[in-house]
CSV table of C-alpha atoms in Angstrom, one decimal:
chain,number,residue,atom,x,y,z
A,22,MET,CA,7.3,-24.2,11.5
A,23,ASP,CA,7.9,-22.6,8.1
A,24,ALA,CA,5.2,-22.9,5.5
A,25,VAL,CA,7.5,-21.4,2.6
A,26,VAL,CA,11.2,-21.4,2.4
A,27,VAL,CA,12.9,-19.6,-0.5
A,28,ASP,CA,16.5,-20.7,-0.4
A,29,ASN,CA,18.9,-18.7,-2.6
A,30,VAL,CA,16.6,-18.4,-5.6
A,31,SER,CA,17.7,-16.8,-8.9
A,32,LYS,CA,16.0,-16.5,-12.2
A,33,CYS,CA,17.8,-15.7,-15.4
A,34,TYR,CA,16.1,-15.0,-18.8
A,35,ARG,CA,18.0,-15.0,-22.2
A,36,ILE,CA,17.2,-11.9,-24.3
A,37,TYR,CA,17.6,-12.0,-28.1
A,38,ASP,CA,17.6,-9.0,-30.3
A,39,LYS,CA,15.9,-11.1,-33.1
A,40,PRO,CA,13.9,-14.3,-32.9
A,41,VAL,CA,16.1,-16.0,-35.4
A,42,ASP,CA,19.0,-15.6,-33.2
A,43,ARG,CA,17.6,-18.1,-30.8
A,44,LEU,CA,17.7,-20.7,-33.6
A,45,ARG,CA,21.1,-19.7,-34.7
A,46,GLU,CA,22.4,-20.1,-31.2
A,47,LEU,CA,20.7,-23.7,-31.1
A,48,PHE,CA,22.8,-24.8,-34.1
A,49,GLN,CA,25.9,-22.9,-33.0
A,50,PRO,CA,26.4,-23.6,-29.3
A,51,SER,CA,29.7,-22.0,-29.2
A,52,LYS,CA,28.4,-18.7,-30.3
A,53,SER,CA,26.6,-16.7,-28.0
A,54,LEU,CA,23.8,-14.4,-29.4
A,55,HIS,CA,21.9,-13.4,-26.3
A,56,ARG,CA,22.3,-11.4,-23.3
A,57,GLN,CA,21.2,-12.4,-19.7
A,58,PHE,CA,18.6,-10.5,-17.7
A,59,TRP,CA,18.4,-11.6,-14.1
A,60,ALA,CA,14.8,-11.1,-12.8
A,61,LEU,CA,15.8,-12.4,-9.5
A,62,LYS,CA,19.1,-12.6,-7.7
A,63,GLN,CA,19.8,-14.9,-4.7
A,64,VAL,CA,16.5,-14.2,-3.0
A,65,ASN,CA,15.9,-15.8,0.5
A,66,CYS,CA,12.9,-15.7,2.8
A,67,ARG,CA,11.0,-17.7,5.1
A,68,VAL,CA,7.2,-17.4,5.7
A,69,ARG,CA,6.1,-18.9,9.1
A,70,GLN,CA,2.9,-21.1,9.0
A,71,GLY,CA,-0.2,-19.2,10.0
A,72,SER,CA,1.4,-15.6,9.1
A,73,SER,CA,1.0,-13.3,6.2
A,74,PHE,CA,4.0,-12.1,4.1
A,75,GLY,CA,4.0,-8.9,2.0
A,76,VAL,CA,6.2,-8.4,-1.1
A,77,ILE,CA,6.6,-4.9,-2.4
A,78,GLY,CA,8.5,-3.2,-5.1
A,79,GLU,CA,8.1,-1.3,-8.3
A,80,ASN,CA,6.9,-2.8,-11.5
A,81,GLY,CA,9.5,-4.9,-12.9
A,82,SER,CA,11.2,-5.6,-9.9
A,83,GLY,CA,10.7,-9.3,-9.7
A,84,LYS,CA,7.6,-9.7,-7.2
A,85,SER,CA,5.6,-11.6,-9.6
A,86,THR,CA,8.4,-13.8,-10.8
A,87,LEU,CA,9.1,-14.7,-7.2
A,88,LEU,CA,5.4,-15.7,-6.6
A,89,GLN,CA,5.2,-17.8,-9.9
A,90,ILE,CA,8.4,-19.6,-8.9
A,91,ILE,CA,6.7,-20.4,-5.4
A,92,ALA,CA,3.7,-21.4,-7.1
A,93,GLY,CA,5.6,-23.8,-9.3
A,94,THR,CA,4.6,-22.2,-12.7
A,95,LEU,CA,8.2,-21.0,-13.3
A,96,GLN,CA,11.4,-22.9,-12.4
A,97,PRO,CA,14.3,-21.1,-10.9
A,98,THR,CA,17.7,-21.0,-12.7
A,99,SER,CA,19.3,-21.7,-9.2
A,100,GLY,CA,18.1,-22.3,-5.8
A,101,GLN,CA,15.0,-24.0,-4.4
A,102,VAL,CA,11.7,-23.4,-2.9
A,103,ARG,CA,10.2,-25.7,-0.1
A,104,LEU,CA,6.5,-25.7,0.6
A,105,GLN,CA,4.3,-27.2,3.5
A,106,GLY,CA,0.7,-28.0,2.5
A,107,ARG,CA,-1.6,-27.3,-0.5
A,108,VAL,CA,-1.0,-24.1,-2.4
A,109,ALA,CA,-3.6,-21.9,-4.0
A,110,ALA,CA,-2.4,-19.1,-6.4
A,111,LEU,CA,-4.1,-16.1,-7.6
A,112,LEU,CA,-1.5,-14.7,-10.0
A,113,GLU,CA,-2.1,-13.5,-13.6
A,114,LEU,CA,-5.6,-12.5,-14.4
A,115,GLY,CA,-7.4,-15.5,-15.7
A,116,ALA,CA,-4.5,-17.9,-15.2
A,117,GLY,CA,-5.7,-21.4,-14.9
A,118,PHE,CA,-9.2,-20.8,-16.6
A,119,ASN,CA,-10.2,-22.2,-20.0
A,120,PRO,CA,-11.8,-19.3,-21.8
A,121,GLU,CA,-14.1,-21.6,-23.7
A,122,PHE,CA,-15.5,-23.2,-20.6
A,123,SER,CA,-18.2,-21.8,-18.5
A,124,GLY,CA,-17.4,-20.3,-14.9
A,125,ARG,CA,-19.0,-23.5,-13.3
A,126,GLU,CA,-16.8,-25.8,-15.5
A,127,ASN,CA,-13.8,-23.9,-14.6
A,128,VAL,CA,-14.4,-24.2,-11.0
A,129,PHE,CA,-14.6,-28.0,-11.3
A,130,LEU,CA,-11.4,-28.0,-13.4
A,131,ASN,CA,-9.5,-25.8,-11.0
A,132,GLY,CA,-10.8,-28.0,-8.0
A,133,ALA,CA,-9.6,-31.1,-9.9
A,134,ILE,CA,-6.2,-29.6,-10.4
A,135,MET,CA,-6.0,-28.8,-6.6
A,136,GLY,CA,-6.7,-32.5,-5.9
A,137,LEU,CA,-10.3,-32.3,-4.9
A,138,SER,CA,-12.9,-34.8,-5.9
A,139,ASN,CA,-16.2,-33.9,-7.8
A,140,GLU,CA,-18.2,-34.5,-4.6
A,141,GLN,CA,-15.8,-32.2,-2.5
A,142,ILE,CA,-16.0,-29.4,-5.2
A,143,GLN,CA,-20.0,-29.8,-5.4
A,144,ARG,CA,-20.1,-29.3,-1.6
A,145,LYS,CA,-18.1,-26.0,-2.0
A,146,LEU,CA,-20.0,-24.7,-5.1
A,147,PRO,CA,-22.6,-22.9,-3.2
A,148,GLU,CA,-20.1,-21.0,-1.0
A,149,ILE,CA,-18.1,-20.2,-4.2
A,150,GLU,CA,-21.1,-18.9,-5.9
A,151,ARG,CA,-22.0,-16.7,-2.8
A,152,PHE,CA,-18.5,-15.3,-2.5
A,153,ALA,CA,-18.1,-14.5,-6.3
A,154,GLU,CA,-21.5,-13.0,-6.8
A,155,ILE,CA,-21.5,-13.2,-10.5
A,156,GLY,CA,-25.0,-14.6,-10.8
A,157,ALA,CA,-26.0,-16.1,-14.2
A,158,PHE,CA,-22.5,-15.6,-15.5
A,159,LEU,CA,-21.5,-18.5,-13.7
A,160,ASP,CA,-22.9,-20.6,-16.4
A,161,GLN,CA,-21.5,-18.4,-19.2
A,162,PRO,CA,-18.1,-18.8,-21.2
A,163,VAL,CA,-15.3,-17.3,-19.2
A,164,LYS,CA,-14.2,-15.3,-22.3
A,165,THR,CA,-17.4,-13.2,-21.8
A,166,TYR,CA,-16.2,-12.2,-18.3
A,167,SER,CA,-15.0,-8.6,-17.4
A,168,SER,CA,-11.8,-8.4,-15.6
A,169,GLY,CA,-13.5,-7.8,-12.2
A,170,MET,CA,-15.6,-11.0,-12.8
A,171,TYR,CA,-12.4,-12.9,-13.6
A,172,VAL,CA,-11.0,-12.0,-10.2
A,173,ARG,CA,-14.2,-12.5,-8.3
A,174,LEU,CA,-14.5,-16.2,-9.4
A,175,ALA,CA,-10.7,-17.0,-9.3
A,176,PHE,CA,-10.5,-15.7,-5.8
A,177,ALA,CA,-13.6,-17.4,-4.6
A,178,VAL,CA,-12.2,-20.7,-5.9
A,179,SER,CA,-8.8,-20.2,-4.3
A,180,VAL,CA,-9.9,-19.5,-1.0
A,181,ASN,CA,-12.6,-22.2,-0.9
A,182,VAL,CA,-10.4,-25.2,-1.9
A,183,GLU,CA,-8.9,-25.1,1.5
A,184,PRO,CA,-5.3,-24.2,0.7
A,185,GLU,CA,-2.7,-24.2,3.5
A,186,VAL,CA,-0.7,-21.4,1.5
A,187,LEU,CA,-2.5,-18.9,-0.6
A,188,LEU,CA,-0.6,-16.7,-3.0
A,189,VAL,CA,-2.0,-13.4,-4.2
A,190,ASP,CA,-0.4,-11.2,-6.9
A,191,GLU,CA,-1.9,-7.7,-7.0
A,192,SER,CA,-5.2,-9.2,-8.6
A,193,LEU,CA,-7.4,-7.7,-6.0
A,194,SER,CA,-6.9,-4.2,-7.2
A,195,VAL,CA,-9.0,-5.2,-10.2
A,196,GLY,CA,-12.2,-5.8,-8.3
A,197,ASP,CA,-14.5,-3.2,-7.0
A,198,VAL,CA,-14.2,-1.7,-3.4
A,199,TYR,CA,-16.8,-3.9,-1.9
A,200,PHE,CA,-15.1,-7.1,-3.3
A,201,GLN,CA,-11.7,-5.9,-2.0
A,202,GLN,CA,-13.1,-5.4,1.5
A,203,ARG,CA,-14.5,-9.0,1.4
A,204,CYS,CA,-11.2,-10.3,0.3
A,205,ILE,CA,-9.4,-8.6,3.0
A,206,ARG,CA,-11.6,-10.0,5.6
A,207,LYS,CA,-11.3,-13.4,4.0
A,208,ILE,CA,-7.5,-13.2,4.2
A,209,ARG,CA,-7.9,-12.0,7.9
A,210,GLN,CA,-10.2,-15.1,8.5
A,211,MET,CA,-7.6,-17.4,7.0
A,212,LYS,CA,-4.8,-16.0,9.2
A,213,GLU,CA,-7.0,-16.8,12.2
A,214,GLU,CA,-7.4,-20.2,11.0
A,215,GLY,CA,-3.7,-20.9,10.8
A,216,LYS,CA,-3.4,-20.5,7.0
A,217,THR,CA,-0.5,-19.0,5.4
A,218,VAL,CA,-0.8,-15.9,2.9
A,219,LEU,CA,1.8,-14.4,0.4
A,220,PHE,CA,0.6,-11.0,-0.6
A,221,VAL,CA,2.0,-9.0,-3.6
A,222,SER,CA,0.7,-5.6,-3.5
A,223,HIS,CA,1.4,-1.8,-4.5
A,224,ASP,CA,-1.1,-0.8,-1.7
A,225,MET,CA,1.2,0.0,1.1
A,226,THR,CA,-1.5,0.4,3.7
A,227,ALA,CA,-2.7,-3.3,2.9
A,228,VAL,CA,0.8,-4.5,3.3
A,229,THR,CA,1.2,-2.8,6.7
A,230,ASN,CA,-2.2,-3.9,8.1
A,231,LEU,CA,-2.3,-7.4,6.7
A,232,CYS,CA,1.2,-8.7,6.9
A,233,ASP,CA,3.4,-9.7,9.8
A,234,GLU,CA,6.5,-9.5,7.8
A,235,ALA,CA,7.5,-7.8,4.5
A,236,MET,CA,10.2,-7.7,1.9
A,237,TRP,CA,11.2,-5.2,-0.7
A,238,ILE,CA,12.5,-6.3,-3.9
A,239,GLU,CA,14.4,-3.9,-6.3
A,240,HIS,CA,15.8,-5.1,-9.6
A,241,GLY,CA,15.5,-8.7,-8.5
A,242,GLU,CA,17.4,-8.1,-5.3
A,243,VAL,CA,16.2,-8.1,-1.7
A,244,MET,CA,16.7,-4.6,-0.3
A,245,ALA,CA,14.7,-4.9,2.9
A,246,TYR,CA,13.3,-7.6,4.9
A,247,GLY,CA,11.4,-7.5,8.3
A,248,ARG,CA,8.7,-5.6,10.0
A,249,PRO,CA,6.1,-4.2,7.5
A,250,GLU,CA,6.4,-0.7,8.9
A,251,GLU,CA,10.2,-0.6,8.5
A,252,VAL,CA,10.3,-2.2,5.1
A,253,VAL,CA,7.4,0.1,3.8
A,254,GLY,CA,9.2,3.1,5.3
A,255,ARG,CA,12.5,2.3,3.5
A,256,TYR,CA,10.7,1.6,0.3
A,257,MET,CA,8.7,4.9,0.5
A,258,ALA,CA,12.0,6.8,1.4
A,259,ALA,CA,13.5,5.5,-1.9
A,260,VAL,CA,10.4,6.3,-4.1
A,261,THR,CA,10.0,9.8,-2.7
A,262,GLN,CA,13.5,10.8,-3.7
A,263,ARG,CA,13.0,9.9,-7.4
A,264,ARG,CA,12.2,12.8,-9.7
A,265,ASP,CA,9.2,12.1,-12.1
A,266,PRO,CA,10.2,13.5,-15.5
A,267,TYR,CA,6.5,14.0,-16.4
A,268,SER,CA,5.6,15.9,-13.5
A,269,GLY,CA,4.0,19.4,-14.0
A,270,GLU,CA,5.2,22.7,-13.2
A,271,LEU,CA,4.3,24.9,-10.2
A,272,PRO,CA,0.5,25.7,-10.2
A,273,SER,CA,-0.2,29.1,-11.5
A,274,ASP,CA,-2.5,29.9,-8.8
A,275,THR,CA,0.0,29.6,-5.9
A,276,THR,CA,0.4,32.7,-3.8
A,277,THR,CA,3.8,33.7,-2.3
A,278,ALA,CA,4.3,34.0,1.2
A,279,GLN,CA,6.3,37.2,2.3
A,280,PRO,CA,9.6,36.9,4.0
A,281,PRO,CA,9.2,37.8,7.7
A,282,SER,CA,10.6,41.2,8.9
A,283,VAL,CA,13.1,41.7,11.7
A,284,ASP,CA,10.3,42.7,14.0
A,285,ASP,CA,8.3,39.6,13.0
A,286,LEU,CA,11.3,37.4,14.0
A,287,THR,CA,11.6,39.0,17.4
A,288,SER,CA,8.0,38.9,18.2
A,289,GLY,CA,6.9,35.9,16.4
A,290,PRO,CA,6.9,32.3,17.5
A,291,PRO,CA,10.0,30.7,18.9
A,292,VAL,CA,12.0,28.0,17.0
A,293,VAL,CA,11.2,24.5,17.9
A,294,LEU,CA,14.4,22.6,18.7
A,295,SER,CA,13.1,19.1,19.7
A,296,LEU,CA,11.9,15.9,18.0
A,297,PRO,CA,9.9,13.8,20.4
A,298,ASN,CA,10.2,10.7,18.3
A,299,LEU,CA,12.3,9.6,15.6
A,300,ASP,CA,11.3,6.2,14.0
A,301,ARG,CA,13.1,6.8,10.6
A,302,ARG,CA,14.3,9.8,8.5
A,303,TRP,CA,15.6,10.2,5.2
A,304,GLY,CA,16.4,12.8,2.5
A,305,ASN,CA,19.3,14.6,0.8
A,306,GLN,CA,19.8,16.8,4.1
A,307,LYS,CA,19.8,20.0,2.0
A,308,ALA,CA,17.4,21.1,4.8
A,309,GLU,CA,16.7,19.5,8.0
A,310,VAL,CA,13.6,19.3,10.4
A,311,ILE,CA,15.1,20.4,13.8
A,312,GLY,CA,11.8,20.4,15.8
A,313,VAL,CA,8.1,19.8,15.9
A,314,GLN,CA,5.5,20.8,18.5
A,315,ILE,CA,1.6,20.5,18.9
A,316,LEU,CA,-0.2,23.6,20.5
A,317,ASP,CA,-3.6,23.8,21.8
A,318,GLU,CA,-6.1,26.7,21.2
A,319,ARG,CA,-4.3,28.7,23.8
A,320,GLU,CA,-0.8,28.3,22.3
A,321,ARG,CA,0.2,25.8,24.9
A,322,PRO,CA,2.3,22.8,24.2
A,323,THR,CA,0.0,19.6,24.3
A,324,ASP,CA,0.0,16.0,23.4
A,325,CYS,CA,-3.6,15.3,24.2
A,326,VAL,CA,-6.9,16.7,22.7
A,327,HIS,CA,-10.6,16.1,22.6
A,328,HIS,CA,-12.6,15.7,19.3
A,329,GLY,CA,-13.2,18.7,17.4
A,330,GLU,CA,-10.7,21.0,19.1
A,331,ALA,CA,-8.2,23.1,17.0
A,332,ILE,CA,-4.5,22.8,17.2
A,333,LYS,CA,-1.4,24.1,15.7
A,334,LEU,CA,1.4,21.8,14.4
A,335,ARG,CA,4.5,23.9,14.5
A,336,VAL,CA,7.5,22.7,12.3
A,337,SER,CA,11.0,24.2,12.3
A,338,VAL,CA,13.5,23.5,9.6
A,339,ARG,CA,17.2,24.5,9.4
A,340,PHE,CA,18.7,25.1,5.7
A,341,HIS,CA,22.1,23.6,5.2
A,342,GLN,CA,22.1,24.6,1.5
A,343,ARG,CA,19.9,26.8,-0.5
A,344,VAL,CA,16.6,25.6,-1.2
A,345,GLU,CA,14.8,27.6,-3.7
A,346,ASN,CA,11.2,26.3,-3.3
A,347,PRO,CA,10.8,24.9,0.3
A,348,ASN,CA,7.7,22.9,0.8
A,349,LEU,CA,6.9,21.9,4.3
A,350,GLY,CA,4.1,19.1,5.1
A,351,PHE,CA,2.9,16.5,7.5
A,352,LEU,CA,1.2,13.2,7.3
A,353,LEU,CA,-1.2,12.0,9.9
A,354,ARG,CA,-1.3,8.3,10.6
A,355,ASN,CA,-3.3,6.1,13.2
A,356,ARG,CA,-1.8,3.5,15.5
A,357,LEU,CA,-1.9,0.8,12.8
A,358,GLY,CA,0.2,2.9,10.5
A,359,GLU,CA,-2.6,3.7,8.2
A,360,ASP,CA,-2.6,7.3,6.4
A,361,ILE,CA,-5.3,9.3,7.5
A,362,CYS,CA,-4.6,12.6,5.9
A,363,GLY,CA,-1.8,15.0,4.8
A,364,GLU,CA,-1.0,18.5,3.6
A,365,ASN,CA,1.8,20.6,2.5
A,366,THR,CA,2.3,24.2,1.7
A,367,SER,CA,2.3,23.4,-2.1
A,368,THR,CA,-1.0,21.7,-2.1
A,369,LEU,CA,-2.4,24.7,0.0
A,370,GLY,CA,-1.3,27.1,-2.7
A,371,ILE,CA,1.5,28.7,-0.5
A,372,ARG,CA,4.8,29.4,-2.0
A,373,LEU,CA,7.3,29.9,0.8
A,374,PRO,CA,10.4,32.3,0.4
A,375,ALA,CA,13.7,30.5,-0.6
A,376,GLY,CA,15.8,29.1,2.3
A,377,PRO,CA,19.4,30.5,2.5
A,378,PRO,CA,22.0,28.3,4.1
A,379,SER,CA,22.2,28.3,8.0
A,380,GLU,CA,18.7,30.1,8.2
A,381,VAL,CA,15.9,28.6,10.1
A,382,MET,CA,12.1,28.5,9.0
A,383,THR,CA,9.1,27.8,11.3
A,384,VAL,CA,5.7,27.1,9.8
A,385,ASP,CA,2.5,26.6,11.8
A,386,PHE,CA,-0.3,24.4,10.4
A,387,ARG,CA,-3.7,25.3,11.9
A,388,LEU,CA,-5.9,22.2,12.1
A,389,GLN,CA,-9.3,21.4,13.2
A,390,ILE,CA,-9.2,17.7,14.7
A,391,PRO,CA,-11.9,15.8,13.2
A,392,ILE,CA,-14.1,13.4,15.2
A,393,LEU,CA,-11.6,10.5,14.8
A,394,HIS,CA,-11.7,7.3,16.7
A,395,PRO,CA,-10.2,7.8,20.1
A,396,GLY,CA,-6.6,6.7,20.6
A,397,TYR,CA,-3.1,7.6,19.6
A,398,TYR,CA,-2.1,9.2,16.2
A,399,HIS,CA,1.2,10.2,14.9
A,400,PHE,CA,2.4,13.2,12.8
A,401,SER,CA,5.2,12.5,10.3
A,402,VAL,CA,6.7,15.9,9.1
A,403,ALA,CA,9.0,16.8,6.1
A,404,VAL,CA,10.7,19.5,4.1
A,405,ALA,CA,11.0,19.1,0.2
A,406,ASP,CA,12.4,21.2,-2.5
A,407,GLY,CA,9.8,21.7,-5.1
A,408,THR,CA,5.9,21.3,-5.5
A,409,HIS,CA,3.7,18.5,-4.5
A,410,GLN,CA,3.9,17.3,-8.1
A,411,GLU,CA,7.7,17.6,-8.5
A,412,TYR,CA,9.9,17.5,-5.7
A,413,VAL,CA,13.0,16.2,-4.0
A,414,ILE,CA,12.8,15.2,-0.2
A,415,CYS,CA,15.4,17.0,1.8
A,416,ASP,CA,14.3,15.6,5.3
A,417,TRP,CA,11.4,13.3,6.3
A,418,VAL,CA,10.8,12.4,9.8
A,419,ASP,CA,8.6,9.3,10.4
A,420,ASN,CA,6.2,9.6,13.4
A,421,ALA,CA,7.9,12.5,14.7
A,422,ILE,CA,5.2,13.5,17.3
A,423,SER,CA,2.2,11.7,18.7
A,424,LEU,CA,-1.3,13.0,19.7
A,425,LEU,CA,-3.7,11.3,21.9
A,426,ILE,CA,-7.4,12.0,20.9
A,427,GLN,CA,-9.7,11.6,23.8
A,428,LYS,CA,-13.3,10.3,23.7
A,429,ARG,CA,-16.1,12.9,23.6
A,430,PHE,CA,-18.3,11.1,21.1
A,431,GLU,CA,-19.0,7.7,20.2
A,432,VAL,CA,-17.2,6.8,17.0
A,433,TYR,CA,-17.9,3.7,15.0
A,434,GLY,CA,-15.2,3.0,12.3
A,435,TYR,CA,-12.5,5.5,11.7
A,436,LEU,CA,-14.3,8.8,12.1
A,437,ARG,CA,-17.8,10.3,12.7
A,438,LEU,CA,-19.3,12.3,10.0
A,439,ASP,CA,-21.1,15.5,10.5
A,440,CYS,CA,-24.6,14.3,10.0
A,441,ASN,CA,-28.1,15.9,10.5
A,442,VAL,CA,-31.4,13.8,10.7
A,443,GLU,CA,-34.8,15.0,9.7
A,444,LEU,CA,-38.0,13.1,10.3
A,445,LYS,CA,-39.8,13.1,7.0
A,446,HIS,CA,-42.7,11.0,7.6
A,447,LEU,CA,-44.7,9.4,10.3
A,448,GLY,CA,-48.0,7.5,9.6
A,449,PRO,CA,-49.5,4.9,7.2
A,450,ILE,CA,-48.5,4.7,3.6
A,451,THR,CA,-51.1,5.1,0.7
A,452,ALA,CA,-52.3,2.3,-1.4
A,453,LEU,CA,-50.5,3.9,-4.3
A,454,GLN,CA,-47.2,3.7,-2.1
A,455,GLU,CA,-47.7,0.0,-1.5
A,456,ARG,CA,-48.1,-0.8,-5.2
A,457,THR,CA,-44.8,0.9,-6.0
């Protein structure tokens, strides 16, 4: 069963150069003094009941407009939205709050708007207070709240009015890290209870981990729709190929790697000519990743290591056109697609020699595997033209090779820290210490 159905929804705004033109057009209908701006263009999507759905895209792409139409605060120019169940929306910061009312009064106001009686809201109030954690500010006017307090109270109300559908629009990024973690746990709990969540965010890791499906919107149009990993991959591919006009120049402290001599090429490491896996790849193909390999401490190919062991990640690229400033790098992800760490030659202060057409370059990254949670991890590898601040992707290969990290130590969470323990005291405390 679908909890949300967006059927061919479009939204058009009229843009006037001068405010008076709106009035002039009203009295002269035959004369058009506006231009049209389509915030959404024939958007279609279905969100299954009990699932979570992510919407991604750059600022101004139409994400918030879509959520406002689903919430009912905006009307579409064409198309329709069908909903099943009570909807709670956390959209613009402080939306739905009367700034002159106290937080407690706004809780009752929002609950009444959602169709709850005073008795029902009263029963839920202790949980709302506990979740929001704003203390005595609950009885202060909302206009005195910080942005983080706004979000805390708004989210606490939204998730405790028993909605069947929850809409969240990037508001969680305003709260502190502890509150964000609490919200993520609550969203996961709502999913387990069969509730539906629509999630708009610029946090690609959150979208990948929380959402069952995702949609990428660009200039009001749907560019990709489907599994979060695939949609996020296509979105990141497009973003990484766009140049930032405000990026800095090459750092002055970079060192230049010397071109290898003929002897080095004949006695050095071989060129890698295999890609074990290819989920997705993108780039302008001025250079191409032709192989990647993991080597153990004895220079033997491997796909399995223990905690703390050293490895080499060997990457070979072929240049199809001249690349003035080659930049090779990698990104390590866990099995959930979360980015663990990444490096490239530019961030390490290494400037590689220019890559002539038809030439091949091989680079080894020497790594010490941290004490990560045992399991499968994946290296994505890439070659770019430029620095880590300003670059153009030549070839990016998603999840090119996997590595199994076997258990040697007990790991709680993502990784185990290097920790030393010192016993500082054993015995009774003094009366002075008791008083303090």
